[in-house]
Amino acid sequence: MARQGSLSANPAPSLRIGEVARRTGLPVKTIRYYCDEGLLQSKDRSAGGYRLFDEENLAELAIIRALRAMDVSIPELARILEVRRAGVCNCAVLKDSIAAKMESINLRIGELAAMKDELARLLSSWQDCGGSKLQR
Amino acid sequence: MARQGSLSANPAPSLRIGEVARRTGLPVKTIRYYCDEGLLQSKDRSAGGYRLFDEENLAELAIIRALRAMDVSIPELARILEVRRAGVCNCAVLKDSIAAKMESINLRIGELAAMKDELARLLSSWQDCGGSKLQR
DNA sequence: GTGAAGCTTCTACCCAGTGGAGGGTTCTTG
DNA sequence: CAAGAACCCTCCACTGGGTAGAAGCTTCAC
């Protein structure tokens, strides 16, 4: 698939994992883990077996990072990236999973708010408790 | 196991794990796990090696359940229950950990709200994307 | 005494990584 | 060309809070 586009198209993969880590801010181990999980596909290996990445991989890692920060799971990310890799617009897939994510965030916020209220109630109901023994 | 005690003082431990599970709504495995982790101390064992619990254990499980629902960690719970078991008022300990918990809940709510905003922004910025191929 | 339900311990699995061991590769310097 | 530093590889074990299953023992009602 020699794509000889002029700009940042697809030069020979040349970035080693440490450089990718430096550029993305992700730990080397995490990048390797993403490779193992199939999220990231290093284009090639060096003669000595080193993973070699390209700019496209950096773009994928940017997506992974952003969506992971929003708690999109690894399997879901794998699905999204697979569709993306197929070259098809995956707006629908993304929109679905983002909408679902927003829904679950709303739920979670509601739960946390309820917890907070409960904790506040708990705290205020203890104002009278000194430091002495309790009969529990 | 004649239980002739009238109320919930401290009768001989007589509840087996299944009964405790039924009463608390927790899975048997979870209760066993709490025992293993030192949260819960079954008072005795039957001749055949079965864990035997009492009313006090039920009270502890109620505390565990309530605080776990608020994401208090197992080690922290162990600490709290240990103090409680020592018979000392642990209002200070509880208050500290609850205050810390409220703080972290606030942080988390802020994070989630920010995520939600970001997702909403993302979604609205994609309204123009059809179903066709993308050059990604 | 027999069958079912309940219990025991043990091992392994989930997620999303992280840490370390032990060993190979690449690059720079002399 | 050799040494050494920096880098990378795979493999295994661990995290937290449980959950699932296997193999075998106990309890209880009939």
PDB file of N, CA and C in Angstrom, chain B residues 16-97:
ATOM      1  N   ARG B  16     -24.895 -19.089  59.946  1.00  0.00           N
ATOM      2  CA  ARG B  16     -23.945 -19.542  58.949  1.00  0.00           C
ATOM      3  C   ARG B  16     -23.924 -18.557  57.790  1.00  0.00           C
ATOM      4  N   ILE B  17     -22.940 -18.722  56.951  1.00  0.00           N
ATOM      5  CA  ILE B  17     -22.681 -17.683  55.952  1.00  0.00           C
ATOM      6  C   ILE B  17     -23.860 -17.471  55.004  1.00  0.00           C
ATOM      7  N   GLY B  18     -24.567 -18.544  54.695  1.00  0.00           N
ATOM      8  CA  GLY B  18     -25.699 -18.424  53.777  1.00  0.00           C
ATOM      9  C   GLY B  18     -26.805 -17.557  54.364  1.00  0.00           C
ATOM     10  N   GLU B  19     -27.065 -17.745  55.652  1.00  0.00           N
ATOM     11  CA  GLU B  19     -28.092 -16.958  56.329  1.00  0.00           C
ATOM     12  C   GLU B  19     -27.686 -15.482  56.372  1.00  0.00           C
ATOM     13  N   VAL B  20     -26.409 -15.252  56.660  1.00  0.00           N
ATOM     14  CA  VAL B  20     -25.906 -13.878  56.684  1.00  0.00           C
ATOM     15  C   VAL B  20     -26.054 -13.241  55.299  1.00  0.00           C
ATOM     16  N   ALA B  21     -25.740 -14.023  54.274  1.00  0.00           N
ATOM     17  CA  ALA B  21     -25.880 -13.530  52.912  1.00  0.00           C
ATOM     18  C   ALA B  21     -27.332 -13.147  52.644  1.00  0.00           C
ATOM     19  N   ARG B  22     -28.236 -13.992  53.078  1.00  0.00           N
ATOM     20  CA  ARG B  22     -29.651 -13.730  52.845  1.00  0.00           C
ATOM     21  C   ARG B  22     -30.086 -12.454  53.553  1.00  0.00           C
ATOM     22  N   ARG B  23     -29.582 -12.294  54.771  1.00  0.00           N
ATOM     23  CA  ARG B  23     -30.033 -11.150  55.555  1.00  0.00           C
ATOM     24  C   ARG B  23     -29.434  -9.834  55.074  1.00  0.00           C
ATOM     25  N   THR B  24     -28.207  -9.895  54.581  1.00  0.00           N
ATOM     26  CA  THR B  24     -27.543  -8.642  54.194  1.00  0.00           C
ATOM     27  C   THR B  24     -27.696  -8.351  52.703  1.00  0.00           C
ATOM     28  N   GLY B  25     -28.048  -9.384  51.948  1.00  0.00           N
ATOM     29  CA  GLY B  25     -28.147  -9.178  50.509  1.00  0.00           C
ATOM     30  C   GLY B  25     -26.797  -9.239  49.808  1.00  0.00           C
ATOM     31  N   LEU B  26     -25.758  -9.598  50.554  1.00  0.00           N
ATOM     32  CA  LEU B  26     -24.434  -9.733  49.938  1.00  0.00           C
ATOM     33  C   LEU B  26     -24.221 -11.162  49.473  1.00  0.00           C
ATOM     34  N   PRO B  27     -23.471 -11.365  48.399  1.00  0.00           N
ATOM     35  CA  PRO B  27     -23.155 -12.726  47.973  1.00  0.00           C
ATOM     36  C   PRO B  27     -22.295 -13.436  49.008  1.00  0.00           C
ATOM     37  N   VAL B  28     -22.501 -14.717  49.129  1.00  0.00           N
ATOM     38  CA  VAL B  28     -21.709 -15.537  50.055  1.00  0.00           C
ATOM     39  C   VAL B  28     -20.216 -15.340  49.812  1.00  0.00           C
ATOM     40  N   LYS B  29     -19.842 -15.336  48.560  1.00  0.00           N
ATOM     41  CA  LYS B  29     -18.420 -15.210  48.210  1.00  0.00           C
ATOM     42  C   LYS B  29     -17.845 -13.891  48.716  1.00  0.00           C
ATOM     43  N   THR B  30     -18.633 -12.870  48.638  1.00  0.00           N
ATOM     44  CA  THR B  30     -18.173 -11.551  49.067  1.00  0.00           C
ATOM     45  C   THR B  30     -17.938 -11.534  50.575  1.00  0.00           C
ATOM     46  N   ILE B  31     -18.850 -12.153  51.298  1.00  0.00           N
ATOM     47  CA  ILE B  31     -18.697 -12.204  52.754  1.00  0.00           C
ATOM     48  C   ILE B  31     -17.429 -12.973  53.109  1.00  0.00           C
ATOM     49  N   ARG B  32     -17.225 -14.062  52.428  1.00  0.00           N
ATOM     50  CA  ARG B  32     -16.009 -14.854  52.670  1.00  0.00           C
ATOM     51  C   ARG B  32     -14.761 -14.014  52.369  1.00  0.00           C
ATOM     52  N   TYR B  33     -14.868 -13.260  51.285  1.00  0.00           N
ATOM     53  CA  TYR B  33     -13.754 -12.381  50.909  1.00  0.00           C
ATOM     54  C   TYR B  33     -13.497 -11.343  52.001  1.00  0.00           C
ATOM     55  N   TYR B  34     -14.556 -10.776  52.559  1.00  0.00           N
ATOM     56  CA  TYR B  34     -14.387  -9.800  53.633  1.00  0.00           C
ATOM     57  C   TYR B  34     -13.723 -10.452  54.844  1.00  0.00           C
ATOM     58  N   CYS B  35     -14.066 -11.693  55.108  1.00  0.00           N
ATOM     59  CA  CYS B  35     -13.404 -12.420  56.198  1.00  0.00           C
ATOM     60  C   CYS B  35     -11.912 -12.556  55.898  1.00  0.00           C
ATOM     61  N   ASP B  36     -11.616 -12.975  54.692  1.00  0.00           N
ATOM     62  CA  ASP B  36     -10.221 -13.182  54.299  1.00  0.00           C
ATOM     63  C   ASP B  36      -9.421 -11.893  54.448  1.00  0.00           C
ATOM     64  N   GLU B  37     -10.076 -10.779  54.139  1.00  0.00           N
ATOM     65  CA  GLU B  37      -9.394  -9.489  54.180  1.00  0.00           C
ATOM     66  C   GLU B  37      -9.338  -8.906  55.589  1.00  0.00           C
ATOM     67  N   GLY B  38      -9.960  -9.597  56.535  1.00  0.00           N
ATOM     68  CA  GLY B  38      -9.893  -9.134  57.912  1.00  0.00           C
ATOM     69  C   GLY B  38     -10.940  -8.093  58.277  1.00  0.00           C
ATOM     70  N   LEU B  39     -11.848  -7.791  57.365  1.00  0.00           N
ATOM     71  CA  LEU B  39     -12.896  -6.819  57.680  1.00  0.00           C
ATOM     72  C   LEU B  39     -13.850  -7.402  58.697  1.00  0.00           C
ATOM     73  N   LEU B  40     -14.147  -8.650  58.486  1.00  0.00           N
ATOM     74  CA  LEU B  40     -15.164  -9.326  59.261  1.00  0.00           C
ATOM     75  C   LEU B  40     -14.480 -10.478  59.977  1.00  0.00           C
ATOM     76  N   GLN B  41     -14.805 -10.612  61.276  1.00  0.00           N
ATOM     77  CA  GLN B  41     -14.202 -11.724  62.005  1.00  0.00           C
ATOM     78  C   GLN B  41     -15.292 -12.638  62.510  1.00  0.00           C
ATOM     79  N   SER B  42     -15.449 -13.774  61.854  1.00  0.00           N
ATOM     80  CA  SER B  42     -16.472 -14.711  62.316  1.00  0.00           C
ATOM     81  C   SER B  42     -16.024 -15.220  63.676  1.00  0.00           C
ATOM     82  N   LYS B  43     -16.965 -15.223  64.596  1.00  0.00           N
ATOM     83  CA  LYS B  43     -16.616 -15.482  65.992  1.00  0.00           C
ATOM     84  C   LYS B  43     -16.133 -16.906  66.227  1.00  0.00           C
ATOM     85  N   ASP B  44     -16.595 -17.796  65.397  1.00  0.00           N
ATOM     86  CA  ASP B  44     -16.348 -19.197  65.716  1.00  0.00           C
ATOM     87  C   ASP B  44     -16.479 -20.027  64.448  1.00  0.00           C
ATOM     88  N   ARG B  45     -16.151 -21.282  64.588  1.00  0.00           N
ATOM     89  CA  ARG B  45     -16.404 -22.223  63.509  1.00  0.00           C
ATOM     90  C   ARG B  45     -17.197 -23.392  64.087  1.00  0.00           C
ATOM     91  N   SER B  46     -17.982 -24.005  63.227  1.00  0.00           N
ATOM     92  CA  SER B  46     -18.694 -25.210  63.662  1.00  0.00           C
ATOM     93  C   SER B  46     -17.710 -26.368  63.714  1.00  0.00           C
ATOM     94  N   ALA B  47     -18.168 -27.499  64.245  1.00  0.00           N
ATOM     95  CA  ALA B  47     -17.305 -28.678  64.302  1.00  0.00           C
ATOM     96  C   ALA B  47     -16.804 -29.031  62.905  1.00  0.00           C
ATOM     97  N   GLY B  48     -17.642 -28.775  61.916  1.00  0.00           N
ATOM     98  CA  GLY B  48     -17.266 -29.114  60.545  1.00  0.00           C
ATOM     99  C   GLY B  48     -16.481 -28.025  59.835  1.00  0.00           C
ATOM    100  N   GLY B  49     -16.184 -26.931  60.535  1.00  0.00           N
ATOM    101  CA  GLY B  49     -15.373 -25.889  59.928  1.00  0.00           C
ATOM    102  C   GLY B  49     -16.162 -24.739  59.327  1.00  0.00           C
ATOM    103  N   TYR B  50     -17.461 -24.727  59.501  1.00  0.00           N
ATOM    104  CA  TYR B  50     -18.277 -23.643  58.958  1.00  0.00           C
ATOM    105  C   TYR B  50     -18.091 -22.373  59.781  1.00  0.00           C
ATOM    106  N   ARG B  51     -18.012 -21.238  59.089  1.00  0.00           N
ATOM    107  CA  ARG B  51     -17.970 -19.953  59.794  1.00  0.00           C
ATOM    108  C   ARG B  51     -19.285 -19.706  60.509  1.00  0.00           C
ATOM    109  N   LEU B  52     -19.200 -19.214  61.739  1.00  0.00           N
ATOM    110  CA  LEU B  52     -20.419 -18.879  62.481  1.00  0.00           C
ATOM    111  C   LEU B  52     -20.399 -17.392  62.838  1.00  0.00           C
ATOM    112  N   PHE B  53     -21.454 -16.717  62.516  1.00  0.00           N
ATOM    113  CA  PHE B  53     -21.547 -15.271  62.728  1.00  0.00           C
ATOM    114  C   PHE B  53     -22.618 -14.940  63.762  1.00  0.00           C
ATOM    115  N   ASP B  54     -22.543 -13.711  64.277  1.00  0.00           N
ATOM    116  CA  ASP B  54     -23.582 -13.273  65.206  1.00  0.00           C
ATOM    117  C   ASP B  54     -24.153 -11.926  64.760  1.00  0.00           C
ATOM    118  N   GLU B  55     -24.982 -11.370  65.600  1.00  0.00           N
ATOM    119  CA  GLU B  55     -25.665 -10.119  65.257  1.00  0.00           C
ATOM    120  C   GLU B  55     -24.665  -8.979  65.071  1.00  0.00           C
ATOM    121  N   GLU B  56     -23.629  -8.999  65.862  1.00  0.00           N
ATOM    122  CA  GLU B  56     -22.606  -7.965  65.751  1.00  0.00           C
ATOM    123  C   GLU B  56     -21.989  -7.973  64.352  1.00  0.00           C
ATOM    124  N   ASN B  57     -21.762  -9.163  63.833  1.00  0.00           N
ATOM    125  CA  ASN B  57     -21.241  -9.282  62.473  1.00  0.00           C
ATOM    126  C   ASN B  57     -22.198  -8.668  61.459  1.00  0.00           C
ATOM    127  N   LEU B  58     -23.490  -8.853  61.700  1.00  0.00           N
ATOM    128  CA  LEU B  58     -24.485  -8.254  60.803  1.00  0.00           C
ATOM    129  C   LEU B  58     -24.380  -6.729  60.853  1.00  0.00           C
ATOM    130  N   ALA B  59     -24.184  -6.206  62.042  1.00  0.00           N
ATOM    131  CA  ALA B  59     -24.045  -4.754  62.184  1.00  0.00           C
ATOM    132  C   ALA B  59     -22.810  -4.280  61.430  1.00  0.00           C
ATOM    133  N   GLU B  60     -21.716  -5.044  61.567  1.00  0.00           N
ATOM    134  CA  GLU B  60     -20.481  -4.673  60.862  1.00  0.00           C
ATOM    135  C   GLU B  60     -20.692  -4.711  59.360  1.00  0.00           C
ATOM    136  N   LEU B  61     -21.403  -5.727  58.914  1.00  0.00           N
ATOM    137  CA  LEU B  61     -21.657  -5.821  57.478  1.00  0.00           C
ATOM    138  C   LEU B  61     -22.509  -4.659  56.985  1.00  0.00           C
ATOM    139  N   ALA B  62     -23.409  -4.185  57.836  1.00  0.00           N
ATOM    140  CA  ALA B  62     -24.222  -3.029  57.446  1.00  0.00           C
ATOM    141  C   ALA B  62     -23.312  -1.818  57.245  1.00  0.00           C
ATOM    142  N   ILE B  63     -22.360  -1.654  58.166  1.00  0.00           N
ATOM    143  CA  ILE B  63     -21.403  -0.549  58.042  1.00  0.00           C
ATOM    144  C   ILE B  63     -20.567  -0.716  56.777  1.00  0.00           C
ATOM    145  N   ILE B  64     -20.061  -1.927  56.587  1.00  0.00           N
ATOM    146  CA  ILE B  64     -19.225  -2.211  55.416  1.00  0.00           C
ATOM    147  C   ILE B  64     -19.984  -1.892  54.131  1.00  0.00           C
ATOM    148  N   ARG B  65     -21.217  -2.360  54.086  1.00  0.00           N
ATOM    149  CA  ARG B  65     -22.030  -2.141  52.892  1.00  0.00           C
ATOM    150  C   ARG B  65     -22.237  -0.665  52.626  1.00  0.00           C
ATOM    151  N   ALA B  66     -22.556   0.068  53.686  1.00  0.00           N
ATOM    152  CA  ALA B  66     -22.849   1.496  53.521  1.00  0.00           C
ATOM    153  C   ALA B  66     -21.591   2.237  53.065  1.00  0.00           C
ATOM    154  N   LEU B  67     -20.469   1.936  53.728  1.00  0.00           N
ATOM    155  CA  LEU B  67     -19.255   2.687  53.386  1.00  0.00           C
ATOM    156  C   LEU B  67     -18.684   2.225  52.043  1.00  0.00           C
ATOM    157  N   ARG B  68     -18.826   0.946  51.732  1.00  0.00           N
ATOM    158  CA  ARG B  68     -18.370   0.488  50.413  1.00  0.00           C
ATOM    159  C   ARG B  68     -19.153   1.181  49.311  1.00  0.00           C
ATOM    160  N   ALA B  69     -20.465   1.393  49.559  1.00  0.00           N
ATOM    161  CA  ALA B  69     -21.291   2.079  48.563  1.00  0.00           C
ATOM    162  C   ALA B  69     -20.768   3.489  48.330  1.00  0.00           C
ATOM    163  N   MET B  70     -20.031   3.993  49.317  1.00  0.00           N
ATOM    164  CA  MET B  70     -19.444   5.323  49.157  1.00  0.00           C
ATOM    165  C   MET B  70     -17.976   5.227  48.763  1.00  0.00           C
ATOM    166  N   ASP B  71     -17.585   4.070  48.288  1.00  0.00           N
ATOM    167  CA  ASP B  71     -16.230   3.889  47.760  1.00  0.00           C
ATOM    168  C   ASP B  71     -15.139   3.994  48.799  1.00  0.00           C
ATOM    169  N   VAL B  72     -15.476   3.748  50.045  1.00  0.00           N
ATOM    170  CA  VAL B  72     -14.414   3.639  51.045  1.00  0.00           C
ATOM    171  C   VAL B  72     -13.685   2.326  50.761  1.00  0.00           C
ATOM    172  N   SER B  73     -12.376   2.379  50.712  1.00  0.00           N
ATOM    173  CA  SER B  73     -11.609   1.194  50.309  1.00  0.00           C
ATOM    174  C   SER B  73     -11.595   0.132  51.403  1.00  0.00           C
ATOM    175  N   ILE B  74     -11.257  -1.065  51.012  1.00  0.00           N
ATOM    176  CA  ILE B  74     -11.198  -2.177  51.952  1.00  0.00           C
ATOM    177  C   ILE B  74     -10.171  -1.931  53.057  1.00  0.00           C
ATOM    178  N   PRO B  75      -8.958  -1.489  52.744  1.00  0.00           N
ATOM    179  CA  PRO B  75      -7.998  -1.223  53.816  1.00  0.00           C
ATOM    180  C   PRO B  75      -8.489  -0.147  54.785  1.00  0.00           C
ATOM    181  N   GLU B  76      -9.116   0.881  54.238  1.00  0.00           N
ATOM    182  CA  GLU B  76      -9.631   1.935  55.106  1.00  0.00           C
ATOM    183  C   GLU B  76     -10.743   1.388  55.998  1.00  0.00           C
ATOM    184  N   LEU B  77     -11.585   0.569  55.413  1.00  0.00           N
ATOM    185  CA  LEU B  77     -12.654  -0.054  56.196  1.00  0.00           C
ATOM    186  C   LEU B  77     -12.071  -0.933  57.297  1.00  0.00           C
ATOM    187  N   ALA B  78     -11.012  -1.629  56.968  1.00  0.00           N
ATOM    188  CA  ALA B  78     -10.374  -2.492  57.961  1.00  0.00           C
ATOM    189  C   ALA B  78      -9.920  -1.644  59.144  1.00  0.00           C
ATOM    190  N   ARG B  79      -9.344  -0.501  58.821  1.00  0.00           N
ATOM    191  CA  ARG B  79      -8.866   0.420  59.854  1.00  0.00           C
ATOM    192  C   ARG B  79     -10.038   0.884  60.734  1.00  0.00           C
ATOM    193  N   ILE B  80     -11.089   1.326  60.071  1.00  0.00           N
ATOM    194  CA  ILE B  80     -12.258   1.836  60.792  1.00  0.00           C
ATOM    195  C   ILE B  80     -12.854   0.768  61.700  1.00  0.00           C
ATOM    196  N   LEU B  81     -12.987  -0.443  61.157  1.00  0.00           N
ATOM    197  CA  LEU B  81     -13.628  -1.501  61.935  1.00  0.00           C
ATOM    198  C   LEU B  81     -12.739  -1.959  63.085  1.00  0.00           C
ATOM    199  N   GLU B  82     -11.448  -1.877  62.861  1.00  0.00           N
ATOM    200  CA  GLU B  82     -10.518  -2.264  63.927  1.00  0.00           C
ATOM    201  C   GLU B  82     -10.680  -1.321  65.115  1.00  0.00           C
ATOM    202  N   VAL B  83     -10.710  -0.023  64.812  1.00  0.00           N
ATOM    203  CA  VAL B  83     -10.903   0.970  65.871  1.00  0.00           C
ATOM    204  C   VAL B  83     -12.239   0.732  66.577  1.00  0.00           C
ATOM    205  N   ARG B  84     -13.252   0.509  65.759  1.00  0.00           N
ATOM    206  CA  ARG B  84     -14.587   0.264  66.299  1.00  0.00           C
ATOM    207  C   ARG B  84     -14.590  -0.948  67.224  1.00  0.00           C
ATOM    208  N   ARG B  85     -13.884  -1.977  66.784  1.00  0.00           N
ATOM    209  CA  ARG B  85     -13.837  -3.217  67.551  1.00  0.00           C
ATOM    210  C   ARG B  85     -13.140  -2.994  68.904  1.00  0.00           C
ATOM    211  N   ALA B  86     -12.181  -2.063  68.898  1.00  0.00           N
ATOM    212  CA  ALA B  86     -11.463  -1.767  70.132  1.00  0.00           C
ATOM    213  C   ALA B  86     -12.371  -1.061  71.133  1.00  0.00           C
ATOM    214  N   GLY B  87     -13.561  -0.703  70.697  1.00  0.00           N
ATOM    215  CA  GLY B  87     -14.526  -0.124  71.616  1.00  0.00           C
ATOM    216  C   GLY B  87     -14.375   1.364  71.790  1.00  0.00           C
ATOM    217  N   VAL B  88     -13.451   1.948  71.059  1.00  0.00           N
ATOM    218  CA  VAL B  88     -13.207   3.377  71.180  1.00  0.00           C
ATOM    219  C   VAL B  88     -14.099   4.113  70.172  1.00  0.00           C
ATOM    220  N   CYS B  89     -14.509   5.301  70.588  1.00  0.00           N
ATOM    221  CA  CYS B  89     -15.246   6.126  69.646  1.00  0.00           C
ATOM    222  C   CYS B  89     -14.347   6.448  68.465  1.00  0.00           C
ATOM    223  N   ASN B  90     -14.787   6.128  67.287  1.00  0.00           N
ATOM    224  CA  ASN B  90     -13.932   6.429  66.140  1.00  0.00           C
ATOM    225  C   ASN B  90     -14.559   7.503  65.254  1.00  0.00           C
ATOM    226  N   CYS B  91     -15.281   8.388  65.922  1.00  0.00           N
ATOM    227  CA  CYS B  91     -15.874   9.487  65.168  1.00  0.00           C
ATOM    228  C   CYS B  91     -14.809  10.267  64.409  1.00  0.00           C
ATOM    229  N   ALA B  92     -13.678  10.492  65.072  1.00  0.00           N
ATOM    230  CA  ALA B  92     -12.631  11.285  64.437  1.00  0.00           C
ATOM    231  C   ALA B  92     -12.128  10.583  63.182  1.00  0.00           C
ATOM    232  N   VAL B  93     -11.856   9.296  63.330  1.00  0.00           N
ATOM    233  CA  VAL B  93     -11.388   8.512  62.179  1.00  0.00           C
ATOM    234  C   VAL B  93     -12.410   8.551  61.055  1.00  0.00           C
ATOM    235  N   LEU B  94     -13.656   8.296  61.439  1.00  0.00           N
ATOM    236  CA  LEU B  94     -14.714   8.284  60.442  1.00  0.00           C
ATOM    237  C   LEU B  94     -14.876   9.647  59.791  1.00  0.00           C
ATOM    238  N   LYS B  95     -14.849  10.671  60.647  1.00  0.00           N
ATOM    239  CA  LYS B  95     -15.030  12.011  60.108  1.00  0.00           C
ATOM    240  C   LYS B  95     -13.924  12.364  59.131  1.00  0.00           C
ATOM    241  N   ASP B  96     -12.721  12.013  59.511  1.00  0.00           N
ATOM    242  CA  ASP B  96     -11.596  12.289  58.611  1.00  0.00           C
ATOM    243  C   ASP B  96     -11.798  11.596  57.278  1.00  0.00           C
ATOM    244  N   SER B  97     -12.115  10.314  57.356  1.00  0.00           N
ATOM    245  CA  SER B  97     -12.171   9.588  56.090  1.00  0.00           C
ATOM    246  C   SER B  97     -13.389  10.012  55.284  1.00  0.00           C
TER     247      SER B  97
END
